[in-house]
GROMACS .gro file of C-alpha atoms in nm:
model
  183
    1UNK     CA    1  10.697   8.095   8.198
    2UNK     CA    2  10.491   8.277   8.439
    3UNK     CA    3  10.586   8.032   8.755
    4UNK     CA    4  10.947   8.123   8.666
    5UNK     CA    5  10.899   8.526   8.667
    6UNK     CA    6  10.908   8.707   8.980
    7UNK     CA    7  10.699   8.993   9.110
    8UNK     CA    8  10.879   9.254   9.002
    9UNK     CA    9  10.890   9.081   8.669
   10UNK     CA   10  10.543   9.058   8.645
   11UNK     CA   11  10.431   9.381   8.774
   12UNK     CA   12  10.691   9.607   8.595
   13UNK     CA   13  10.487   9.417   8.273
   14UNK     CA   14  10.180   9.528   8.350
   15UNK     CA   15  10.272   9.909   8.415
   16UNK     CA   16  10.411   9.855   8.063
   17UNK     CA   17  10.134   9.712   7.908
   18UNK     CA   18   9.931   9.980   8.132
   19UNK     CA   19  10.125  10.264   8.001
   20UNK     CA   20  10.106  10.140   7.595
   21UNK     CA   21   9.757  10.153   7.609
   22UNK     CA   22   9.760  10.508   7.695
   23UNK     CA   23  10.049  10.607   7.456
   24UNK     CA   24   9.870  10.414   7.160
   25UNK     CA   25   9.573  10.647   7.082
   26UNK     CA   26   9.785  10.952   7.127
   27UNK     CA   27  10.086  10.810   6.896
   28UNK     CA   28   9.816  10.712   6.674
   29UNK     CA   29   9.685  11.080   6.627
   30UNK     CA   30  10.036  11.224   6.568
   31UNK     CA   31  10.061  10.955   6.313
   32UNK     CA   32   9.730  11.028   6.124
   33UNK     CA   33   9.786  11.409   6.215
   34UNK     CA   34  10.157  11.352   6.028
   35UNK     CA   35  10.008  11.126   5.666
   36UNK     CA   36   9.693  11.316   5.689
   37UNK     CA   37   9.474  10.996   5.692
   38UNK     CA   38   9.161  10.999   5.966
   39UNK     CA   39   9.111  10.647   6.174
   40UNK     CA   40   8.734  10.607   6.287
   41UNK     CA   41   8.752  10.410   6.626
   42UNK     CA   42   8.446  10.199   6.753
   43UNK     CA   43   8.427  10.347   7.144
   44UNK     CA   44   8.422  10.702   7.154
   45UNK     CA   45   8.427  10.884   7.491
   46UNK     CA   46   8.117  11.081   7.554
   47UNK     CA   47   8.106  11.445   7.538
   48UNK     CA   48   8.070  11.655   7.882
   49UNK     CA   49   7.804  11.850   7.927
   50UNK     CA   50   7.942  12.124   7.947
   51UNK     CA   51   8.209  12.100   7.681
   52UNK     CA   52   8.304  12.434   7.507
   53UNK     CA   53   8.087  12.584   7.774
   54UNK     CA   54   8.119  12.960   7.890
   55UNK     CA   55   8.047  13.069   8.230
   56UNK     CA   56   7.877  13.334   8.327
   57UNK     CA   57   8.035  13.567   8.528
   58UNK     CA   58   7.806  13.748   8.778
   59UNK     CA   59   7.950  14.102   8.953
   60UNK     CA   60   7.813  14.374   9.117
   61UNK     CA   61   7.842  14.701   8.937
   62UNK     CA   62   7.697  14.969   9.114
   63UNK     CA   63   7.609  15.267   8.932
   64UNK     CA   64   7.645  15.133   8.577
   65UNK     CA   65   7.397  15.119   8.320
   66UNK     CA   66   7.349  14.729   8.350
   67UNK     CA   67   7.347  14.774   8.720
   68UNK     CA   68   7.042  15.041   8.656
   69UNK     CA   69   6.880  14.792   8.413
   70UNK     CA   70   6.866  14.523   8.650
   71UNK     CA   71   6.744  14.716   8.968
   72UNK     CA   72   6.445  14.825   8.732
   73UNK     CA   73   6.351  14.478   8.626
   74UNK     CA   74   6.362  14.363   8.964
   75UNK     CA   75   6.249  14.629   9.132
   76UNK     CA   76   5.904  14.439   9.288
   77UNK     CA   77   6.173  14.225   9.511
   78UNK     CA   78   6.391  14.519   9.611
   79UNK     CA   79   6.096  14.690   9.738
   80UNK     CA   80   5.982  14.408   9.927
   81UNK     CA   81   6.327  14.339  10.031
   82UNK     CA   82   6.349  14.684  10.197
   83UNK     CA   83   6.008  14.658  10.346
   84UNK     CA   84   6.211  14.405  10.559
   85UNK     CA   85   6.524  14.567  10.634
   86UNK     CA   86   6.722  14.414  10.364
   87UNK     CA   87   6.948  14.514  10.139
   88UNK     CA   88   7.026  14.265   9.886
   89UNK     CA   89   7.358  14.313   9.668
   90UNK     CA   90   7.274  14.295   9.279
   91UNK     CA   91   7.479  14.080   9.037
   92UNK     CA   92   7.499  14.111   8.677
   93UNK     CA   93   7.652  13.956   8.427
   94UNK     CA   94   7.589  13.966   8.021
   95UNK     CA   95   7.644  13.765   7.748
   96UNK     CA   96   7.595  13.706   7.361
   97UNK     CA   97   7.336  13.473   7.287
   98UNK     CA   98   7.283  13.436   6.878
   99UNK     CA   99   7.531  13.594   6.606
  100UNK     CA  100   7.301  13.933   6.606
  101UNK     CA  101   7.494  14.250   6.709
  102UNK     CA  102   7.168  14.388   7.003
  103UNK     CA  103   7.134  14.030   7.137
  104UNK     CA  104   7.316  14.087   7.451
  105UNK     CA  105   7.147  13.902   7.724
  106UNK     CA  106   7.171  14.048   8.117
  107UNK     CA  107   7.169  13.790   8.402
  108UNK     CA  108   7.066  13.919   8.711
  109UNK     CA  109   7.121  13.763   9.082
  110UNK     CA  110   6.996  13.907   9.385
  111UNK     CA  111   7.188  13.800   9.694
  112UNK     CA  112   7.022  13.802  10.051
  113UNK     CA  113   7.000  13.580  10.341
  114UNK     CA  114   6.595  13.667  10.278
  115UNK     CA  115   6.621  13.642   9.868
  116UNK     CA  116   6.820  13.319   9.900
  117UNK     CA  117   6.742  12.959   9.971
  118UNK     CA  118   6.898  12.620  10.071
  119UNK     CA  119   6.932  12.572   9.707
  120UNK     CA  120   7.123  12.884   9.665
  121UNK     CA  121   7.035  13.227   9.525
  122UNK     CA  122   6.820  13.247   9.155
  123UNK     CA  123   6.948  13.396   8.890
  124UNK     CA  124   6.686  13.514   8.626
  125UNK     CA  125   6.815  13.596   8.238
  126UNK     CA  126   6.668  13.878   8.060
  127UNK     CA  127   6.721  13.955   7.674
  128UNK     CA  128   6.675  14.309   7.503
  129UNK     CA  129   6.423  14.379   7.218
  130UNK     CA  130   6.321  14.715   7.086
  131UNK     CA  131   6.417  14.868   7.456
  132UNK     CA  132   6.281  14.620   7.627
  133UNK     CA  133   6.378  14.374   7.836
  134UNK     CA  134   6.176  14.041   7.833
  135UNK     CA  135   6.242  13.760   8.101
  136UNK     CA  136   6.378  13.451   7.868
  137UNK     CA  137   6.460  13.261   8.173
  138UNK     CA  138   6.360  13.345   8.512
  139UNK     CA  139   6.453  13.210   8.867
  140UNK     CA  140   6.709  12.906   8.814
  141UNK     CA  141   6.960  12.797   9.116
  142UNK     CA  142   7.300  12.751   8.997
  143UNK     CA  143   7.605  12.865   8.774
  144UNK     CA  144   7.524  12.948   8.422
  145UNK     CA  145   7.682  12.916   8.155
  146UNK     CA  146   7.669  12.961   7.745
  147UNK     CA  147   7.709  12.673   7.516
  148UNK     CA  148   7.859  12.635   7.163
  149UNK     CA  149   7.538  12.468   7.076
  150UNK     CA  150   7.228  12.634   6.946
  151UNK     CA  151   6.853  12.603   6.893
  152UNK     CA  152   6.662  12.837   6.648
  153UNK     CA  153   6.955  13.070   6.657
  154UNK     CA  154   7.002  13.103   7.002
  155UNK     CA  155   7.271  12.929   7.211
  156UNK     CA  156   7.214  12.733   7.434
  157UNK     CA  157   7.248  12.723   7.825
  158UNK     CA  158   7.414  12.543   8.087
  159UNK     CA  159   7.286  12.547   8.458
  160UNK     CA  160   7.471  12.367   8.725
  161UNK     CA  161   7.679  12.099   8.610
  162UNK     CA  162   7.416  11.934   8.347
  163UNK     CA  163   7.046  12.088   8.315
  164UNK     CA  164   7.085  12.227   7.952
  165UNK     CA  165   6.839  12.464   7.835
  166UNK     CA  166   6.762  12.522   7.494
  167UNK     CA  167   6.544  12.835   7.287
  168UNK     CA  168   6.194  12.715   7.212
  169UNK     CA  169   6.153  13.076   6.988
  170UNK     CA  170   6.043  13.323   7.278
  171UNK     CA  171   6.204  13.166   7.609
  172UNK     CA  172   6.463  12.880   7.720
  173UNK     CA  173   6.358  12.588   7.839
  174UNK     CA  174   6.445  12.311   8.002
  175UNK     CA  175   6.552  11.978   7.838
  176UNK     CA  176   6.530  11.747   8.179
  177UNK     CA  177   6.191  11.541   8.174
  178UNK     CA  178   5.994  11.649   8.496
  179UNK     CA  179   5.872  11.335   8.678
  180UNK     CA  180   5.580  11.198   8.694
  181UNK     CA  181   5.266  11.333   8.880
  182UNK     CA  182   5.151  11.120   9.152
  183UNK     CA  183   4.792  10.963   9.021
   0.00000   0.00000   0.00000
């Protein structure tokens, strides 16, 4: 029957065949959704990376407390920075990082054509105890970003589009295998 079909024939059945196999799996979860029974399907797409993720959103505040907090913890590269005639602008951003109520966490981004790199500027993560501030992760290159996903009670984080980092108990660190060392 095929030799007696014509083009248009043919093609308008493919874009229909096309367009039912997108339809199906989305009329099939109204259906389930509507007799409340749950279909498990072999191929599942894969989860992003960054699914659920949160960015970070990093803003200079002069004058504010966070701004203050962040000029003191960095305040060995602002010195050195001025010894040069530079003036970097400070970004801050904060964030909740475990269910506690004093867990806030302050990112902190200095911006300068000296302070930054090809790779961008670093961005270092800093996390309040007692009145202190303790580096949890310091000098990364990219957007960050807080994940629904946790490891001993911390979430975890998101830099760039994939390099997760997870809470090891004191710091984050990294989850992408280094390479090898040349022998």
């Amino acid at each position: 029957m095929i030799g007696a079909m014509s083009i248009q024939q043919i093609l308008s059945r493919r874009a229909a065949v096309l367009a039912l196999s997108f339809m199906l799996p989305a009329a099939l979860s109204c259906a389930d959704a509507a007799t409340g029974k749950s279909h498990h399907h072999a191929r599942h797409a894969a989860q992003p990376a960054n699914a659920g993720a949160a960015p970070v959103i990093l803003t200079a505040h002069p004058g504010t407390k966070l701004d203050e907090d962040a000029r003191k913890l960095n305040e060995d590269d602002l010195q050195d920075a001025a010894k040069h005639h530079d003036q970097p602008v400070v970004l801050v951003g904060s964030a909740s990082l475990s269910s506690g109520k004093n867990d806030e966490a302050l990112f902190v981004q200095l911006q300068s054509a000296r302070l930054c790199g090809s790779a961008g500027c670093t961005t270092s993560v800093y996390l309040k105890h007692n009145d202190t501030w303790n580096t949890v992760l310091d000098s990364v290159n990219g957007d960050i970003s807080v994940l629904p996903t946790r490891h001993k009670g911390m979430h975890d984080l998101l830099v760039s589009p994939n390099d997760r980092w997870i809470w090891n108990g004191k710091e984050y660190q990294d989850t992408l295998s280094a390479p090898p060392m040349p022998k």
